[in-house]
PDB file of C-alpha atoms in Angstrom:
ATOM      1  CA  UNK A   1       2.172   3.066 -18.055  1.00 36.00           C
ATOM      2  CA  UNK A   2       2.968   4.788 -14.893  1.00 51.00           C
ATOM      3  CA  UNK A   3       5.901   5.756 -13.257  1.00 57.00           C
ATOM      4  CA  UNK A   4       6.195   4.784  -9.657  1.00 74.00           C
ATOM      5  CA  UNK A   5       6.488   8.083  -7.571  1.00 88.00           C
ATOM      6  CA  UNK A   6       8.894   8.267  -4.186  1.00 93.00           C
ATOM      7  CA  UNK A   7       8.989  10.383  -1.315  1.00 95.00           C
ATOM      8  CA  UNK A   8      12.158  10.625   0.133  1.00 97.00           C
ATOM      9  CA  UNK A   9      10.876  11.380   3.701  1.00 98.00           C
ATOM     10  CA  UNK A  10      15.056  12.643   4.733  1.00 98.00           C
ATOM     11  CA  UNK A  11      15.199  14.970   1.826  1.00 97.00           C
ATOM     12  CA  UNK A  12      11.274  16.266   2.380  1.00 97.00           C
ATOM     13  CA  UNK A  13      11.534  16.762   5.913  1.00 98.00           C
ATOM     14  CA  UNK A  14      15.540  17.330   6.759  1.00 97.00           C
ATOM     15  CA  UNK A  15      15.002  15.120   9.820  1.00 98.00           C
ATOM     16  CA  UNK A  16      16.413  11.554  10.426  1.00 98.00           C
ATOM     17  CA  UNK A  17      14.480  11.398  13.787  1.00 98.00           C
ATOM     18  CA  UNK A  18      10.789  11.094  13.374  1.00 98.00           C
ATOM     19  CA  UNK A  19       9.566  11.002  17.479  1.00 98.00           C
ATOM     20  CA  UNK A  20       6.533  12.244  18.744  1.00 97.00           C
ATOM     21  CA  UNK A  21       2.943  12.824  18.246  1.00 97.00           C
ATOM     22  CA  UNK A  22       3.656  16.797  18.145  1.00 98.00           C
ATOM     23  CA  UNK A  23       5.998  16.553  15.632  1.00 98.00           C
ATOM     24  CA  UNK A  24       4.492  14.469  13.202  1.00 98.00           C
ATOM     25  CA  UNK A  25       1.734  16.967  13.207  1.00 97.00           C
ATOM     26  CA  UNK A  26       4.052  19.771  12.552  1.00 97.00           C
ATOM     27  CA  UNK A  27       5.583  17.498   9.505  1.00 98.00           C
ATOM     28  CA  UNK A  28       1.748  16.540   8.066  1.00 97.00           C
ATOM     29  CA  UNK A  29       1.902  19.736   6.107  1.00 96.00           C
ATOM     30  CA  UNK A  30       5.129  19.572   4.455  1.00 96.00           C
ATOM     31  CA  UNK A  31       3.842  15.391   3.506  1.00 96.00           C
ATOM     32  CA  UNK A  32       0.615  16.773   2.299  1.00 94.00           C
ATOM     33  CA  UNK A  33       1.393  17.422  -1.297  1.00 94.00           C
ATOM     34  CA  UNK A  34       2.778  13.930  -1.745  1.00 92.00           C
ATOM     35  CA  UNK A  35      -0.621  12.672  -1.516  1.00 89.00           C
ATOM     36  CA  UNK A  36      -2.168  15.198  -3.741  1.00 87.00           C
ATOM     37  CA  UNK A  37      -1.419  12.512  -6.814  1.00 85.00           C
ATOM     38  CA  UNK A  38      -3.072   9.347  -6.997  1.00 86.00           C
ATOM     39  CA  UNK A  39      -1.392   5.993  -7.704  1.00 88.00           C
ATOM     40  CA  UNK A  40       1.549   4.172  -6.334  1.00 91.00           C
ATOM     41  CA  UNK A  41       4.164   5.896  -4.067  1.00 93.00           C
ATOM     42  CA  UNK A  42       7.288   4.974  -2.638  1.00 96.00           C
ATOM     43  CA  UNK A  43       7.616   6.070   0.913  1.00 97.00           C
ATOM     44  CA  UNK A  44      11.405   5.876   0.943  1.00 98.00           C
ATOM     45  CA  UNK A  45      12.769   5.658   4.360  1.00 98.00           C
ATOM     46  CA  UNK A  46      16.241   5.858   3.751  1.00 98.00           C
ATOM     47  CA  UNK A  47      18.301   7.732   6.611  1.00 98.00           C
ATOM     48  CA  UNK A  48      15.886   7.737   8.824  1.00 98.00           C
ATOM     49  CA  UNK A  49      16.928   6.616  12.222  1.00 98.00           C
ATOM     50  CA  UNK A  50      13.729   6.816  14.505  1.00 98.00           C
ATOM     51  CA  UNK A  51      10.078   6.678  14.225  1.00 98.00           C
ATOM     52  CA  UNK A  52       7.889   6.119  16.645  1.00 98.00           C
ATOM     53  CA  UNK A  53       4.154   4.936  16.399  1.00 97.00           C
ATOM     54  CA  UNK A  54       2.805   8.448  17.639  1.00 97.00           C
ATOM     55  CA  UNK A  55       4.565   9.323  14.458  1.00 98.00           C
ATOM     56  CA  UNK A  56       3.585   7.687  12.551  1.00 98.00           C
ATOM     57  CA  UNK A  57       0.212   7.761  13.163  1.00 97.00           C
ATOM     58  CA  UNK A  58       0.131  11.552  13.578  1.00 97.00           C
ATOM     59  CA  UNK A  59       2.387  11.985   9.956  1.00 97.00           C
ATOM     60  CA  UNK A  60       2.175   8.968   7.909  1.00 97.00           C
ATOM     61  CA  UNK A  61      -1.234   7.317   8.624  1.00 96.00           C
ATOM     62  CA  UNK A  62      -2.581   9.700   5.830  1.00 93.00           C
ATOM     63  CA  UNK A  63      -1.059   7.888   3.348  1.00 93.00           C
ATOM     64  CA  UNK A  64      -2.663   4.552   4.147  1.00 93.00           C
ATOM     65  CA  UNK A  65      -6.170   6.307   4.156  1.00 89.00           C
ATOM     66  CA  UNK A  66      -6.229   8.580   1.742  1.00 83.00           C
ATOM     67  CA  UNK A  67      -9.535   8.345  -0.509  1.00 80.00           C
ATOM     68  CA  UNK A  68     -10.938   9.926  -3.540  1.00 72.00           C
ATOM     69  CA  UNK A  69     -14.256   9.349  -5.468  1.00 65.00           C
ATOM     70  CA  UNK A  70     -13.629   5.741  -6.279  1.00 69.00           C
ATOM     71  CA  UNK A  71     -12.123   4.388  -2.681  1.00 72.00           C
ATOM     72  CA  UNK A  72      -8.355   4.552  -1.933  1.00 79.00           C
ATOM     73  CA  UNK A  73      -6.348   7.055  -4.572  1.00 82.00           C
ATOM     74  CA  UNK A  74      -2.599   6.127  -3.154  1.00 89.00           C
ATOM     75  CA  UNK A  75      -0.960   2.767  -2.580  1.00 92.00           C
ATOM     76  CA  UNK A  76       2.164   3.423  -0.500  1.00 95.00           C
ATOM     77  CA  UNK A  77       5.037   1.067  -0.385  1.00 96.00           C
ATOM     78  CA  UNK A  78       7.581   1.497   2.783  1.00 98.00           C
ATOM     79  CA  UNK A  79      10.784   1.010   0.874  1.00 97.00           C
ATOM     80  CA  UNK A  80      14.333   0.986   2.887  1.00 98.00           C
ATOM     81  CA  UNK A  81      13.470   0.914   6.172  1.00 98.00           C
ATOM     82  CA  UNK A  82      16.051  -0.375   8.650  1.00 97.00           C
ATOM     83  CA  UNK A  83      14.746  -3.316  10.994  1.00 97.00           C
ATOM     84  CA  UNK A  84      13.993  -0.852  13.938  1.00 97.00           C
ATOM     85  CA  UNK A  85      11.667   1.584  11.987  1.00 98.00           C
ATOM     86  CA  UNK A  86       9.781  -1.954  10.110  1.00 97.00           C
ATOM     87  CA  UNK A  87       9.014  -3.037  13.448  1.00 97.00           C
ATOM     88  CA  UNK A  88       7.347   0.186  14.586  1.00 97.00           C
ATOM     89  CA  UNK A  89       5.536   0.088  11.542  1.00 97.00           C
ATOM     90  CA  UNK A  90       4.584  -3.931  11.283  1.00 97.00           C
ATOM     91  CA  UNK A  91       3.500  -2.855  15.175  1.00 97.00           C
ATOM     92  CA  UNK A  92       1.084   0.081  14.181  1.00 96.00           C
ATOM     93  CA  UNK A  93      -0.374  -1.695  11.063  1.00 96.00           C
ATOM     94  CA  UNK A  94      -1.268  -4.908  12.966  1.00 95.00           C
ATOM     95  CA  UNK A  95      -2.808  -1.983  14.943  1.00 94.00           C
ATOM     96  CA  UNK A  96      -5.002  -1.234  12.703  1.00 93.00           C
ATOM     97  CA  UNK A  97      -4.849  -5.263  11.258  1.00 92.00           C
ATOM     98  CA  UNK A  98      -3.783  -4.273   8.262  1.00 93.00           C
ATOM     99  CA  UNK A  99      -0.528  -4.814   6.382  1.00 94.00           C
ATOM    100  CA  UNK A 100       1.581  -2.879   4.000  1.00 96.00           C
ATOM    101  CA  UNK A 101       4.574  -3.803   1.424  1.00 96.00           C
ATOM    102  CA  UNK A 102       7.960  -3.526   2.504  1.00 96.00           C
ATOM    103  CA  UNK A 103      11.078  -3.579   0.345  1.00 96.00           C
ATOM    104  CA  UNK A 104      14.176  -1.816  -1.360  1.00 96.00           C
ATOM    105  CA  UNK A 105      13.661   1.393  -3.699  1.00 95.00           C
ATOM    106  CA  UNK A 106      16.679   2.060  -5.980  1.00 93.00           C
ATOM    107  CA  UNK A 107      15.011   5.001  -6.997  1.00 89.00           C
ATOM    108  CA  UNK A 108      13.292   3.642 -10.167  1.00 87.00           C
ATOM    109  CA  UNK A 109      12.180   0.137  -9.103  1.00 89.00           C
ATOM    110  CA  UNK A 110      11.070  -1.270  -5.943  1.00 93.00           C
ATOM    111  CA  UNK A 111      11.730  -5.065  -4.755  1.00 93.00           C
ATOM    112  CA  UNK A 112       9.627  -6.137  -2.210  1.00 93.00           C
ATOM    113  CA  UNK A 113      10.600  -7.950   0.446  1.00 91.00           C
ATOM    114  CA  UNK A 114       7.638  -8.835   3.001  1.00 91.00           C
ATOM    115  CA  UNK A 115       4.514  -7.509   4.259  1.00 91.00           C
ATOM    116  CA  UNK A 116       4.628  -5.571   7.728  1.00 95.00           C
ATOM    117  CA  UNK A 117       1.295  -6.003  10.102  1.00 93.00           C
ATOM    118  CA  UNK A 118      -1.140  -8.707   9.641  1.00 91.00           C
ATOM    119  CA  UNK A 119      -2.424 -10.599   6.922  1.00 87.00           C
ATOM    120  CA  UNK A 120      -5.732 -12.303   6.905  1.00 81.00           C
ATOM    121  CA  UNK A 121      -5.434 -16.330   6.541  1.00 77.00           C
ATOM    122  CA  UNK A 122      -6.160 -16.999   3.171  1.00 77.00           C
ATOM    123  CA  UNK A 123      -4.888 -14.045   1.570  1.00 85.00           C
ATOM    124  CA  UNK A 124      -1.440 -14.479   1.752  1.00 83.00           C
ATOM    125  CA  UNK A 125      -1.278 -17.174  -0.986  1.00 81.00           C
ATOM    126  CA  UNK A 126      -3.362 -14.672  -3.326  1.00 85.00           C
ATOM    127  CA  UNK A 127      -0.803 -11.773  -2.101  1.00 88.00           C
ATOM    128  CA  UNK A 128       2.120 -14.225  -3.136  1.00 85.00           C
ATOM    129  CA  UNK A 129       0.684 -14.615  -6.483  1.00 84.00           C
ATOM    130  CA  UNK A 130       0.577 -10.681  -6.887  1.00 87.00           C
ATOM    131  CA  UNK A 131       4.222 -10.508  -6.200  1.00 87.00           C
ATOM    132  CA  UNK A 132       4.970 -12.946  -8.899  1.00 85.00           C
ATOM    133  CA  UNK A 133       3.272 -10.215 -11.377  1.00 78.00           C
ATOM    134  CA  UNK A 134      -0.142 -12.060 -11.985  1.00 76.00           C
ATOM    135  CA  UNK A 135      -3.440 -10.493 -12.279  1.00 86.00           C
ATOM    136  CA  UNK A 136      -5.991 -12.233  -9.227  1.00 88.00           C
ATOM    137  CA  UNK A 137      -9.417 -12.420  -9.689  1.00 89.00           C
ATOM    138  CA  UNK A 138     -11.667 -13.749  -7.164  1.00 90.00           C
ATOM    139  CA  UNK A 139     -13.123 -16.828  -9.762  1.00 88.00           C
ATOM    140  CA  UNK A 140      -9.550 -18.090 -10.737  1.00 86.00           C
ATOM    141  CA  UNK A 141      -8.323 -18.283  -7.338  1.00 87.00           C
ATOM    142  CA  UNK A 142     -11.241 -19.861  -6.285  1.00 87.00           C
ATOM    143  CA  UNK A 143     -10.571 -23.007  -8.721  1.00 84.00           C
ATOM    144  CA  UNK A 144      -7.264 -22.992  -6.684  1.00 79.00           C
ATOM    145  CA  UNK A 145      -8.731 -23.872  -3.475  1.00 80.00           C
ATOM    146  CA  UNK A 146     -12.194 -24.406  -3.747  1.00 78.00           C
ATOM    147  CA  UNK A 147     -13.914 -21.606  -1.848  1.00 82.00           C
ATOM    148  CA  UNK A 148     -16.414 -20.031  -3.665  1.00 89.00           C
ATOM    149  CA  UNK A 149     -15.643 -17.015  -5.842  1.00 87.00           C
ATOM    150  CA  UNK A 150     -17.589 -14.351  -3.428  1.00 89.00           C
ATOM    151  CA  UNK A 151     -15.178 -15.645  -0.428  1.00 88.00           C
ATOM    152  CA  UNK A 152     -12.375 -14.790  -2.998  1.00 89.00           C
ATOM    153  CA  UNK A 153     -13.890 -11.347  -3.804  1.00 89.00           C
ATOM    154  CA  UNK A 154     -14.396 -10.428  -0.795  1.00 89.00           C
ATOM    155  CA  UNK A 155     -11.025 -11.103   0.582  1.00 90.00           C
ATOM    156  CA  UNK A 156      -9.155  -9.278  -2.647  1.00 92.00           C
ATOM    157  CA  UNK A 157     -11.622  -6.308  -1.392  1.00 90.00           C
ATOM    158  CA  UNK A 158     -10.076  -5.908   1.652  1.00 89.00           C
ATOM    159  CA  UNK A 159      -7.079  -5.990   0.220  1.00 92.00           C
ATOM    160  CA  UNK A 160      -7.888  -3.323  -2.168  1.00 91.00           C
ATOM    161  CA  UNK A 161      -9.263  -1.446   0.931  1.00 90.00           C
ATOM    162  CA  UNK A 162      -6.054  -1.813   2.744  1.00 90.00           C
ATOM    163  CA  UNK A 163      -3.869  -0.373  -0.181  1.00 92.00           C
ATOM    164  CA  UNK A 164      -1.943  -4.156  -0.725  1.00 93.00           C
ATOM    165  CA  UNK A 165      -3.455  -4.733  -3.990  1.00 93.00           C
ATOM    166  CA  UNK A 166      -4.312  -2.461  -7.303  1.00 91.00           C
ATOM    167  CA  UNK A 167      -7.964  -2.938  -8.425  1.00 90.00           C
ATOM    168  CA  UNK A 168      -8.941  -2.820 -12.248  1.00 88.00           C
ATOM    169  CA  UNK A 169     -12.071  -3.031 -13.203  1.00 84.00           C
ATOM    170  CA  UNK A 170     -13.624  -3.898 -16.612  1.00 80.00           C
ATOM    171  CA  UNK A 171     -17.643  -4.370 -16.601  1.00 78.00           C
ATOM    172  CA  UNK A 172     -18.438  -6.547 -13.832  1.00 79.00           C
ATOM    173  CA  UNK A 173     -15.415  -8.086 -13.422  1.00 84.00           C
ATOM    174  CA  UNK A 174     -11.802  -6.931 -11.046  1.00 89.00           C
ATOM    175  CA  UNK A 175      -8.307  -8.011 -11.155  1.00 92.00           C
ATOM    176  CA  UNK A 176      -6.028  -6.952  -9.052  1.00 92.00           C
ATOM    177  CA  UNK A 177      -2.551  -6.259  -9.008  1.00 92.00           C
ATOM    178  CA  UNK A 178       0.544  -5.681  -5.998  1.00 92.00           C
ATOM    179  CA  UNK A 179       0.336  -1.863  -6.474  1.00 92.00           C
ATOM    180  CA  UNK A 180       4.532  -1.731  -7.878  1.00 90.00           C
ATOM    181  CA  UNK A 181       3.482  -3.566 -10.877  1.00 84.00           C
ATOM    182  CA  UNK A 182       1.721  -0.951 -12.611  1.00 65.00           C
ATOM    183  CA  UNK A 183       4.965   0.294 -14.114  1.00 50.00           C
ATOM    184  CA  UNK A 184       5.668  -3.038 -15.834  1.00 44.00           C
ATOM    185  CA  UNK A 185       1.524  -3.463 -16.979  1.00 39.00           C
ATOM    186  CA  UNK A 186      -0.974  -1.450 -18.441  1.00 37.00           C
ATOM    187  CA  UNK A 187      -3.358  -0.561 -15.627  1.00 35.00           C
ATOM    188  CA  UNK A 188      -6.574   1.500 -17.099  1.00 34.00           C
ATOM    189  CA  UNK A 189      -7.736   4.572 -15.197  1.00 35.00           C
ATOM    190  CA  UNK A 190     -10.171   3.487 -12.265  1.00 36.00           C
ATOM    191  CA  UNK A 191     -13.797   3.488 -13.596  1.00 31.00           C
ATOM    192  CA  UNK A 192     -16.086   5.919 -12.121  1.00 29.00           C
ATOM    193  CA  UNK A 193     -18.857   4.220 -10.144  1.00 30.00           C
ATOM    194  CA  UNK A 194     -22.472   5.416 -10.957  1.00 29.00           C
ATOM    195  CA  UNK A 195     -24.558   7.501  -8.683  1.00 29.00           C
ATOM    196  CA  UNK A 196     -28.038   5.807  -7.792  1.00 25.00           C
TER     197      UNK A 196
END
């Protein structure tokens, strides 16, 4: 089981106003060592008051494509932002047309909410499953709807590319998870593709 990590971006950075392209750069380092550990992580927005896309781009982006051996090593989760700060960041993630979890962060367990940014058609219903704590896999929810399995797969994928889904893979087949989950389930260490 793991633990789902937080950073507490107020606490980490002593600054409630996160403006500017030059300042996010100046934050980066002090950020960096949150995404040293792989796996799910909480970015906890609590008292911050500001953030503007430059910002965000310049500080947070990171998180969203950070990458190891195996394809994306942390899953952030954008936990009590106030309306303001989720619109800057539902604005910068449709972007990018991607989409990220929002919710509430107690400081052991995170409720989502919504998704910020843009969701493909299609993969929203899959996505709602996930929140409901099932495991997807691309031939089950195609018996739901009747497009064919490698439609399915390729859409949970992307979704595994864009950080809104946990990918397990055993032999030849993936299931995949919404990332918060992997506190409540066992979730196997990512297998280590070959080298051809």
């Amino acid at each position: 089981m793991r633990p789902v990590r937080s950073t507490p971006l107020l606490r980490i950075l002593e600054d409630a106003v996160l403006a500017g392209r030059s300042k996010g750069e100046s934050h980066l380092a002090r950020l960096l060592p949150q995404m040293e550990a792989p796996g799910v992580l909480v970015v906890d927005f609590q008292g911050i008051e500001v953030l503007t896309t430059s910002y965000f781009f310049a500080a947070l982006w990171p998180f969203w494509t950070r990458e190891n051996a195996v394809g994306p090593s942390i899953f952030p989760l954008v936990a009590n932002a106030g309306s303001e700060i989720k619109e800057e960041i539902s604005f910068a993630m449709r972007h990018r047309k991607m989409a990220t979890w929002g919710g509430r962060f107690d400081g052991a367990d995170f409720e989502c909410d919504e998704w910020l940014g843009v969701v493909d058609e299609g993969l929203d219903r899959a996505l709602k499953e996930a929140v409901r704590g099932r495991g997807l896999n691309a031939v089950e929810l195609s018996q739901l709807d009747g497009a064919k399995p490698t439609a399915w797969n390729n859409r949970l994928a992307s979704a595994h590319r864009q950080r809104l889904l946990w990918r397990e893979q055993s032999g030849r087949r993936n299931t995949y998870y919404a990332p918060w989950k992997l506190s409540l389930i066992h979730i196997s260490e990512p297998t280590r593709q070959a080298e051809i």
